[in-house]
């Protein structure tokens, strides 16, 4: 791939930078709740109304139809401008539900859902994890029974992010009761306002309720909402996960470089208990240097991964390697910042804006689970990237 920016790339960056400078909200996002969801919808609507929603989405579906490199430039400018973080209540809709519908959905599903996703009108959540099938997605037990032109869904999902704010859900169910593991699954679009759905928010160590348990009591889902084919949901789910792991974390991958620079600046201004500036501590300085080197490597690997996705049209399993490396770097950076800040690092009251470093440290643990645990990412890397014998 050509790593030199073209004149058109530089013009795009300048245009993005100018627009963000004039339009990034001047007030902080509310910490949680429906006020936070409203903030996210408003920001997404503003991006849409000004032509900045879906930079890499195809033009025929309302996006800008630009290359992966332009997507990288956009994310870099978002981080530079301290724009609202892309991992918010619009994340599932924009980063993997929408792309899955584009890749596997029907014409009617695309026509109805994609405009609503891009404009922020519709929020989505993901219904994959279950109480006894968290990391092992093939152990899904929530069942679906075909009844005429509907599927009747009964069961439970767990760790569903932003379920209480979502309008729709990407829901994976078992429609063949005799099937095992990857067979007999179906991926459906579930209207979260359907009768029979009960949402129970769960308070986490982040001191918010961004995840929920969701219960389904004979919820009727139209067969027209099946994405892919009945019984072929594993294939559709893999597409969703590839989008999540391959594209969903690009913003985080690139933002890490900005964050490590902020950490170095923090170390240059913060004194340790012995009176020295933190950056004068050899151990801290060496760790920050190593993390910055990792961030540069992550950016290079991200560009290579995006170039491959541009060629193939769909993210591949290498996204699992990237997620592993980003997760580890994310955690290492948070830990060294904890040493720099000392006791004040522990004074967390749930306010993400007031305590960004502590929130990021806690979030780094979530990051090691969301989209598949580190163990799952290692297994995928071994099986599908390195071609090693399957472990099971």
Tab-separated table of C-alpha atoms in Angstrom:
chain	number	residue	atom	x	y	z
A	1	UNK	CA	0.000	0.000	0.000
A	2	UNK	CA	1.053	3.604	-0.582
A	3	UNK	CA	1.731	5.263	2.789
A	4	UNK	CA	2.079	8.724	1.273
A	5	UNK	CA	-0.900	11.038	1.658
A	6	UNK	CA	-2.210	12.340	-1.637
A	7	UNK	CA	-3.205	15.949	-2.171
A	8	UNK	CA	-6.842	14.833	-1.946
A	9	UNK	CA	-6.106	13.125	1.396
A	10	UNK	CA	-4.556	16.318	2.753
A	11	UNK	CA	-7.541	18.346	1.564
A	12	UNK	CA	-9.885	15.870	3.262
A	13	UNK	CA	-7.925	16.173	6.515
A	14	UNK	CA	-8.010	19.969	6.365
A	15	UNK	CA	-11.749	19.946	5.689
A	16	UNK	CA	-12.411	17.511	8.568
A	17	UNK	CA	-10.209	19.521	10.931
A	18	UNK	CA	-11.968	22.778	10.092
A	19	UNK	CA	-15.441	21.306	10.499
A	20	UNK	CA	-14.590	19.642	13.817
A	21	UNK	CA	-13.032	22.843	15.154
A	22	UNK	CA	-16.304	24.654	14.516
A	23	UNK	CA	-18.719	21.925	15.559
A	24	UNK	CA	-17.320	19.771	18.400
A	25	UNK	CA	-19.672	20.255	21.389
A	26	UNK	CA	-18.307	22.663	23.971
A	27	UNK	CA	-20.057	20.897	26.857
A	28	UNK	CA	-19.221	17.437	28.149
A	29	UNK	CA	-21.297	14.332	27.513
A	30	UNK	CA	-23.463	13.416	30.525
A	31	UNK	CA	-21.916	10.510	32.409
A	32	UNK	CA	-24.773	8.064	31.785
A	33	UNK	CA	-28.516	7.590	31.396
A	34	UNK	CA	-30.956	8.817	28.787
A	35	UNK	CA	-29.290	12.248	28.810
A	36	UNK	CA	-26.075	10.579	27.580
A	37	UNK	CA	-27.999	8.650	24.916
A	38	UNK	CA	-29.664	11.901	23.781
A	39	UNK	CA	-26.235	13.567	23.556
A	40	UNK	CA	-24.972	10.683	21.384
A	41	UNK	CA	-28.036	10.833	19.092
A	42	UNK	CA	-27.664	14.601	18.719
A	43	UNK	CA	-23.965	14.277	17.798
A	44	UNK	CA	-24.696	11.508	15.274
A	45	UNK	CA	-27.529	13.585	13.772
A	46	UNK	CA	-25.195	16.567	13.475
A	47	UNK	CA	-22.581	14.420	11.694
A	48	UNK	CA	-25.308	13.154	9.364
A	49	UNK	CA	-26.822	16.549	8.627
A	50	UNK	CA	-23.392	17.943	7.721
A	51	UNK	CA	-22.353	14.971	5.595
A	52	UNK	CA	-19.846	13.351	7.971
A	53	UNK	CA	-21.761	10.204	8.998
A	54	UNK	CA	-20.527	6.853	7.694
A	55	UNK	CA	-17.212	7.965	6.182
A	56	UNK	CA	-16.457	4.448	4.882
A	57	UNK	CA	-20.062	3.347	4.283
A	58	UNK	CA	-20.954	2.902	0.585
A	59	UNK	CA	-22.545	5.946	-1.053
A	60	UNK	CA	-25.585	3.912	-2.123
A	61	UNK	CA	-26.395	3.418	1.583
A	62	UNK	CA	-25.919	7.041	2.586
A	63	UNK	CA	-22.231	7.019	3.474
A	64	UNK	CA	-19.371	9.002	1.961
A	65	UNK	CA	-17.965	5.900	0.224
A	66	UNK	CA	-14.383	6.855	1.078
A	67	UNK	CA	-11.373	4.570	1.488
A	68	UNK	CA	-10.164	3.037	4.711
A	69	UNK	CA	-7.300	5.543	4.735
A	70	UNK	CA	-9.780	8.430	4.805
A	71	UNK	CA	-11.505	6.638	7.692
A	72	UNK	CA	-8.158	6.621	9.499
A	73	UNK	CA	-7.699	10.337	8.845
A	74	UNK	CA	-11.212	11.016	10.165
A	75	UNK	CA	-10.537	9.084	13.383
A	76	UNK	CA	-7.207	10.861	13.861
A	77	UNK	CA	-8.911	14.225	13.521
A	78	UNK	CA	-11.700	13.187	15.909
A	79	UNK	CA	-9.062	12.331	18.534
A	80	UNK	CA	-7.126	15.528	17.858
A	81	UNK	CA	-10.275	17.645	18.259
A	82	UNK	CA	-11.367	15.825	21.454
A	83	UNK	CA	-14.665	15.110	19.728
A	84	UNK	CA	-17.273	12.864	21.408
A	85	UNK	CA	-15.875	9.351	21.706
A	86	UNK	CA	-17.184	6.958	19.055
A	87	UNK	CA	-17.769	4.191	21.628
A	88	UNK	CA	-21.124	5.475	22.823
A	89	UNK	CA	-24.760	4.423	22.421
A	90	UNK	CA	-24.490	4.678	18.602
A	91	UNK	CA	-21.505	2.307	18.474
A	92	UNK	CA	-23.276	-1.031	17.859
A	93	UNK	CA	-25.500	0.460	15.158
A	94	UNK	CA	-22.698	2.235	13.316
A	95	UNK	CA	-19.803	-0.169	13.729
A	96	UNK	CA	-21.296	-3.647	13.285
A	97	UNK	CA	-25.102	-3.829	13.001
A	98	UNK	CA	-25.190	-1.436	10.050
A	99	UNK	CA	-22.227	-3.047	8.243
A	100	UNK	CA	-23.777	-6.508	8.821
A	101	UNK	CA	-27.095	-5.384	7.311
A	102	UNK	CA	-25.190	-3.914	4.353
A	103	UNK	CA	-23.308	-7.203	3.827
A	104	UNK	CA	-26.044	-9.739	4.563
A	105	UNK	CA	-29.397	-7.910	4.799
A	106	UNK	CA	-32.310	-7.834	2.363
A	107	UNK	CA	-33.184	-4.815	0.271
A	108	UNK	CA	-36.117	-4.018	2.561
A	109	UNK	CA	-33.918	-4.270	5.681
A	110	UNK	CA	-31.333	-1.934	4.164
A	111	UNK	CA	-33.937	0.598	3.031
A	112	UNK	CA	-35.587	0.756	6.458
A	113	UNK	CA	-32.690	0.513	8.901
A	114	UNK	CA	-29.609	2.096	7.336
A	115	UNK	CA	-30.947	5.674	7.057
A	116	UNK	CA	-32.158	5.500	10.657
A	117	UNK	CA	-28.755	4.277	11.859
A	118	UNK	CA	-26.800	6.974	10.024
A	119	UNK	CA	-29.024	9.783	11.273
A	120	UNK	CA	-28.917	8.633	14.897
A	121	UNK	CA	-32.665	8.018	14.882
A	122	UNK	CA	-32.207	4.317	15.752
A	123	UNK	CA	-29.881	2.935	18.437
A	124	UNK	CA	-28.975	-0.748	18.492
A	125	UNK	CA	-27.670	-3.223	21.045
A	126	UNK	CA	-26.178	-6.694	20.714
A	127	UNK	CA	-27.862	-9.868	21.997
A	128	UNK	CA	-25.093	-12.464	21.761
A	129	UNK	CA	-23.755	-13.231	25.281
A	130	UNK	CA	-25.859	-15.358	27.620
A	131	UNK	CA	-25.643	-16.210	31.343
A	132	UNK	CA	-24.030	-19.570	30.459
A	133	UNK	CA	-22.537	-18.634	27.078
A	134	UNK	CA	-20.478	-15.521	27.628
A	135	UNK	CA	-17.229	-16.246	25.815
A	136	UNK	CA	-18.465	-19.408	24.131
A	137	UNK	CA	-20.912	-17.965	21.608
A	138	UNK	CA	-21.616	-21.386	20.072
A	139	UNK	CA	-23.258	-22.386	23.384
A	140	UNK	CA	-26.209	-20.008	22.787
A	141	UNK	CA	-29.424	-21.475	24.201
A	142	UNK	CA	-32.024	-18.718	23.734
A	143	UNK	CA	-34.485	-20.505	21.491
A	144	UNK	CA	-36.599	-19.423	18.553
A	145	UNK	CA	-39.626	-21.403	17.341
A	146	UNK	CA	-40.945	-20.723	13.842
A	147	UNK	CA	-44.693	-20.014	13.988
A	148	UNK	CA	-46.096	-19.011	10.609
A	149	UNK	CA	-44.436	-15.788	9.524
A	150	UNK	CA	-42.899	-15.145	12.969
A	151	UNK	CA	-40.231	-16.638	15.231
A	152	UNK	CA	-41.194	-16.902	18.911
A	153	UNK	CA	-38.148	-16.107	21.075
A	154	UNK	CA	-37.724	-17.246	24.680
A	155	UNK	CA	-34.580	-17.036	26.809
A	156	UNK	CA	-32.093	-14.559	28.251
A	157	UNK	CA	-29.099	-12.491	27.198
A	158	UNK	CA	-26.430	-10.995	29.435
A	159	UNK	CA	-24.002	-8.037	29.346
A	160	UNK	CA	-26.108	-6.305	26.697
A	161	UNK	CA	-24.612	-2.831	26.316
A	162	UNK	CA	-27.098	0.080	26.280
A	163	UNK	CA	-30.122	-2.232	25.961
A	164	UNK	CA	-32.334	0.230	27.824
A	165	UNK	CA	-31.751	2.923	25.182
A	166	UNK	CA	-31.772	0.718	22.072
A	167	UNK	CA	-34.504	0.620	19.455
A	168	UNK	CA	-33.286	-2.600	17.818
A	169	UNK	CA	-31.060	-5.536	18.647
A	170	UNK	CA	-28.850	-7.879	16.647
A	171	UNK	CA	-30.085	-11.081	18.270
A	172	UNK	CA	-28.580	-14.574	17.918
A	173	UNK	CA	-30.957	-17.462	18.754
A	174	UNK	CA	-31.103	-21.241	18.337
A	175	UNK	CA	-33.934	-22.134	15.948
A	176	UNK	CA	-33.103	-25.841	15.584
A	177	UNK	CA	-33.534	-27.473	19.034
A	178	UNK	CA	-31.678	-30.624	17.889
A	179	UNK	CA	-28.611	-28.688	16.757
A	180	UNK	CA	-25.344	-28.211	18.602
A	181	UNK	CA	-22.599	-25.623	18.616
A	182	UNK	CA	-22.405	-23.533	15.427
A	183	UNK	CA	-25.324	-25.160	13.637
A	184	UNK	CA	-29.014	-24.292	13.891
A	185	UNK	CA	-28.492	-20.634	14.864
A	186	UNK	CA	-30.319	-17.646	13.379
A	187	UNK	CA	-29.423	-13.903	13.419
A	188	UNK	CA	-32.536	-11.695	13.650
A	189	UNK	CA	-33.355	-8.004	14.056
A	190	UNK	CA	-35.365	-7.675	17.253
A	191	UNK	CA	-37.497	-4.599	17.957
A	192	UNK	CA	-36.620	-3.748	21.572
A	193	UNK	CA	-40.116	-2.320	22.141
A	194	UNK	CA	-41.692	-5.741	21.431
A	195	UNK	CA	-44.050	-7.162	24.090
A	196	UNK	CA	-42.335	-9.797	26.252
A	197	UNK	CA	-38.949	-8.066	26.574
A	198	UNK	CA	-37.788	-7.248	30.109
A	199	UNK	CA	-34.556	-5.255	30.604
A	200	UNK	CA	-32.704	-5.320	33.936
A	201	UNK	CA	-29.738	-2.866	34.069
A	202	UNK	CA	-26.599	-4.131	35.860
A	203	UNK	CA	-24.382	-1.738	37.834
A	204	UNK	CA	-20.682	-2.372	37.147
A	205	UNK	CA	-17.350	-1.317	38.678
A	206	UNK	CA	-17.481	1.701	36.339
A	207	UNK	CA	-20.321	2.842	38.619
A	208	UNK	CA	-22.759	3.067	35.750
A	209	UNK	CA	-25.447	0.830	34.267
A	210	UNK	CA	-24.297	0.587	30.668
A	211	UNK	CA	-24.957	-3.179	30.515
A	212	UNK	CA	-28.144	-5.125	31.183
A	213	UNK	CA	-29.646	-8.565	31.429
A	214	UNK	CA	-32.418	-8.962	28.826
A	215	UNK	CA	-35.191	-11.527	29.173
A	216	UNK	CA	-37.467	-12.721	26.339
A	217	UNK	CA	-40.873	-14.225	27.110
A	218	UNK	CA	-42.351	-15.480	23.819
A	219	UNK	CA	-41.286	-12.385	21.902
A	220	UNK	CA	-42.620	-12.407	18.325
A	221	UNK	CA	-40.010	-11.515	15.695
A	222	UNK	CA	-41.136	-11.376	12.025
A	223	UNK	CA	-39.311	-13.861	9.784
A	224	UNK	CA	-38.727	-10.863	7.519
A	225	UNK	CA	-36.248	-9.715	10.217
A	226	UNK	CA	-33.910	-12.691	9.667
A	227	UNK	CA	-30.541	-11.494	8.369
A	228	UNK	CA	-28.991	-14.234	6.251
A	229	UNK	CA	-30.927	-17.497	6.423
A	230	UNK	CA	-32.706	-19.403	9.168
A	231	UNK	CA	-30.201	-21.866	10.635
A	232	UNK	CA	-27.213	-20.050	9.101
A	233	UNK	CA	-26.830	-17.469	11.858
A	234	UNK	CA	-23.284	-18.495	12.755
A	235	UNK	CA	-22.034	-17.226	9.412
A	236	UNK	CA	-23.856	-13.911	9.886
A	237	UNK	CA	-22.583	-13.657	13.480
A	238	UNK	CA	-18.983	-14.159	12.309
A	239	UNK	CA	-19.463	-11.292	9.849
A	240	UNK	CA	-20.741	-9.129	12.708
A	241	UNK	CA	-17.780	-10.040	14.927
A	242	UNK	CA	-15.307	-9.422	12.119
A	243	UNK	CA	-16.751	-5.941	11.663
A	244	UNK	CA	-16.612	-5.362	15.425
A	245	UNK	CA	-13.021	-6.589	15.837
A	246	UNK	CA	-11.744	-5.319	12.512
A	247	UNK	CA	-13.411	-1.912	12.242
A	248	UNK	CA	-15.091	-1.248	15.572
A	249	UNK	CA	-11.859	-0.600	17.439
A	250	UNK	CA	-9.954	1.377	14.800
A	251	UNK	CA	-10.778	4.616	16.567
A	252	UNK	CA	-9.328	3.247	19.810
A	253	UNK	CA	-6.251	1.946	18.029
A	254	UNK	CA	-5.471	5.361	16.595
A	255	UNK	CA	-6.529	7.328	19.664
A	256	UNK	CA	-3.949	5.438	21.739
A	257	UNK	CA	-1.179	7.517	20.170
A	258	UNK	CA	-2.879	10.741	21.261
A	259	UNK	CA	-3.408	9.320	24.729
A	260	UNK	CA	0.219	8.298	25.218
A	261	UNK	CA	1.281	11.819	24.243
A	262	UNK	CA	-1.119	13.191	26.849
A	263	UNK	CA	0.378	10.767	29.391
A	264	UNK	CA	3.905	11.996	28.588
A	265	UNK	CA	2.696	15.576	29.025
A	266	UNK	CA	1.122	14.574	32.349
A	267	UNK	CA	4.394	12.974	33.483
A	268	UNK	CA	6.220	16.199	32.607
A	269	UNK	CA	3.988	18.226	34.943
A	270	UNK	CA	3.231	15.840	37.819
A	271	UNK	CA	5.547	15.378	40.800
A	272	UNK	CA	5.971	12.055	42.591
A	273	UNK	CA	5.996	11.751	46.387
A	274	UNK	CA	9.799	12.205	46.419
A	275	UNK	CA	9.472	15.580	44.667
A	276	UNK	CA	10.809	14.542	41.254
A	277	UNK	CA	8.800	15.051	38.109
A	278	UNK	CA	7.371	11.696	37.033
A	279	UNK	CA	9.172	11.882	33.693
A	280	UNK	CA	12.489	12.036	35.644
A	281	UNK	CA	11.817	8.526	36.966
A	282	UNK	CA	13.732	6.193	34.633
A	283	UNK	CA	11.247	3.366	35.075
A	284	UNK	CA	8.251	5.520	34.145
A	285	UNK	CA	10.081	7.180	31.242
A	286	UNK	CA	11.185	3.829	29.791
A	287	UNK	CA	7.683	2.370	30.054
A	288	UNK	CA	6.131	5.405	28.354
A	289	UNK	CA	8.723	5.160	25.576
A	290	UNK	CA	7.971	1.473	25.061
A	291	UNK	CA	4.201	2.148	24.982
A	292	UNK	CA	4.696	4.964	22.458
A	293	UNK	CA	6.709	2.579	20.260
A	294	UNK	CA	3.877	0.044	20.524
A	295	UNK	CA	1.363	2.738	19.516
A	296	UNK	CA	3.419	3.552	16.421
A	297	UNK	CA	3.471	-0.158	15.562
A	298	UNK	CA	-0.282	-0.382	16.151
A	299	UNK	CA	-0.880	2.502	13.740
A	300	UNK	CA	1.257	0.828	11.053
A	301	UNK	CA	-0.546	-2.499	11.529
A	302	UNK	CA	-3.915	-0.720	11.472
A	303	UNK	CA	-3.084	0.861	8.114
A	304	UNK	CA	-2.030	-2.533	6.727
A	305	UNK	CA	-5.215	-4.149	8.053
A	306	UNK	CA	-7.384	-1.413	6.549
A	307	UNK	CA	-5.635	-1.725	3.200
A	308	UNK	CA	-6.465	-5.450	3.207
A	309	UNK	CA	-10.091	-4.730	4.106
A	310	UNK	CA	-10.302	-2.224	1.236
A	311	UNK	CA	-9.147	-4.996	-1.116
A	312	UNK	CA	-11.392	-7.773	0.218
A	313	UNK	CA	-14.450	-5.755	1.261
A	314	UNK	CA	-14.733	-7.422	4.674
A	315	UNK	CA	-12.414	-7.485	7.732
A	316	UNK	CA	-10.494	-10.705	8.254
A	317	UNK	CA	-9.307	-12.606	11.352
A	318	UNK	CA	-6.206	-10.405	11.722
A	319	UNK	CA	-8.489	-8.013	13.589
A	320	UNK	CA	-8.180	-10.421	16.536
A	321	UNK	CA	-4.404	-9.850	16.654
A	322	UNK	CA	-4.945	-6.102	16.616
A	323	UNK	CA	-7.520	-6.286	19.390
A	324	UNK	CA	-5.098	-8.299	21.555
A	325	UNK	CA	-2.272	-5.816	21.079
A	326	UNK	CA	-4.498	-2.781	21.613
A	327	UNK	CA	-6.008	-4.306	24.749
A	328	UNK	CA	-2.574	-4.967	26.253
A	329	UNK	CA	-1.255	-1.503	25.365
A	330	UNK	CA	-4.423	0.136	26.662
A	331	UNK	CA	-3.961	-1.573	30.021
A	332	UNK	CA	-0.205	-0.886	30.224
A	333	UNK	CA	-0.755	2.835	29.592
A	334	UNK	CA	-3.470	3.052	32.236
A	335	UNK	CA	-1.239	1.325	34.796
A	336	UNK	CA	1.726	3.670	34.308
A	337	UNK	CA	-0.603	6.702	34.523
A	338	UNK	CA	-1.895	5.255	37.801
A	339	UNK	CA	1.677	5.369	39.149
A	340	UNK	CA	2.102	8.946	37.952
A	341	UNK	CA	-1.100	10.188	39.606
A	342	UNK	CA	-0.707	8.239	42.837
A	343	UNK	CA	-3.600	8.360	45.285
A	344	UNK	CA	-5.676	10.753	43.181
A	345	UNK	CA	-5.957	7.956	40.600
A	346	UNK	CA	-8.130	6.053	43.089
A	347	UNK	CA	-10.560	8.917	43.695
A	348	UNK	CA	-13.113	7.740	41.147
A	349	UNK	CA	-16.760	8.673	41.605
A	350	UNK	CA	-18.121	7.378	38.297
A	351	UNK	CA	-17.637	10.659	36.428
A	352	UNK	CA	-15.860	9.780	33.168
A	353	UNK	CA	-15.127	13.422	32.361
A	354	UNK	CA	-13.690	14.351	35.760
A	355	UNK	CA	-11.552	11.198	36.058
A	356	UNK	CA	-10.710	10.157	32.483
A	357	UNK	CA	-7.564	8.185	33.342
A	358	UNK	CA	-9.228	6.116	36.045
A	359	UNK	CA	-12.226	5.487	33.811
A	360	UNK	CA	-9.892	4.358	31.012
A	361	UNK	CA	-8.120	1.987	33.407
A	362	UNK	CA	-11.423	0.391	34.436
A	363	UNK	CA	-12.542	0.347	30.802
A	364	UNK	CA	-9.334	-1.497	29.839
A	365	UNK	CA	-10.694	-4.503	31.727
A	366	UNK	CA	-13.967	-4.277	29.813
A	367	UNK	CA	-11.945	-4.015	26.619
A	368	UNK	CA	-10.304	-7.386	27.347
A	369	UNK	CA	-13.760	-9.018	27.314
A	370	UNK	CA	-15.947	-7.082	24.866
A	371	UNK	CA	-16.075	-8.452	21.340
A	372	UNK	CA	-14.665	-11.762	22.626
A	373	UNK	CA	-12.200	-12.380	25.450
A	374	UNK	CA	-8.426	-12.332	25.013
A	375	UNK	CA	-8.504	-16.138	25.110
A	376	UNK	CA	-10.954	-16.207	22.184
A	377	UNK	CA	-8.791	-13.746	20.212
A	378	UNK	CA	-5.708	-15.942	20.788
A	379	UNK	CA	-7.641	-19.003	19.615
A	380	UNK	CA	-8.798	-17.212	16.445
A	381	UNK	CA	-5.264	-15.996	15.771
A	382	UNK	CA	-3.879	-19.516	16.210
A	383	UNK	CA	-6.556	-21.203	14.079
A	384	UNK	CA	-7.280	-18.719	11.294
A	385	UNK	CA	-4.160	-16.575	11.008
A	386	UNK	CA	-1.310	-18.937	11.905
A	387	UNK	CA	-3.033	-22.138	10.718
A	388	UNK	CA	-2.180	-24.070	13.876
A	389	UNK	CA	-4.138	-27.231	14.777
A	390	UNK	CA	-7.488	-26.411	16.386
A	391	UNK	CA	-7.521	-26.648	20.158
A	392	UNK	CA	-11.048	-28.142	20.223
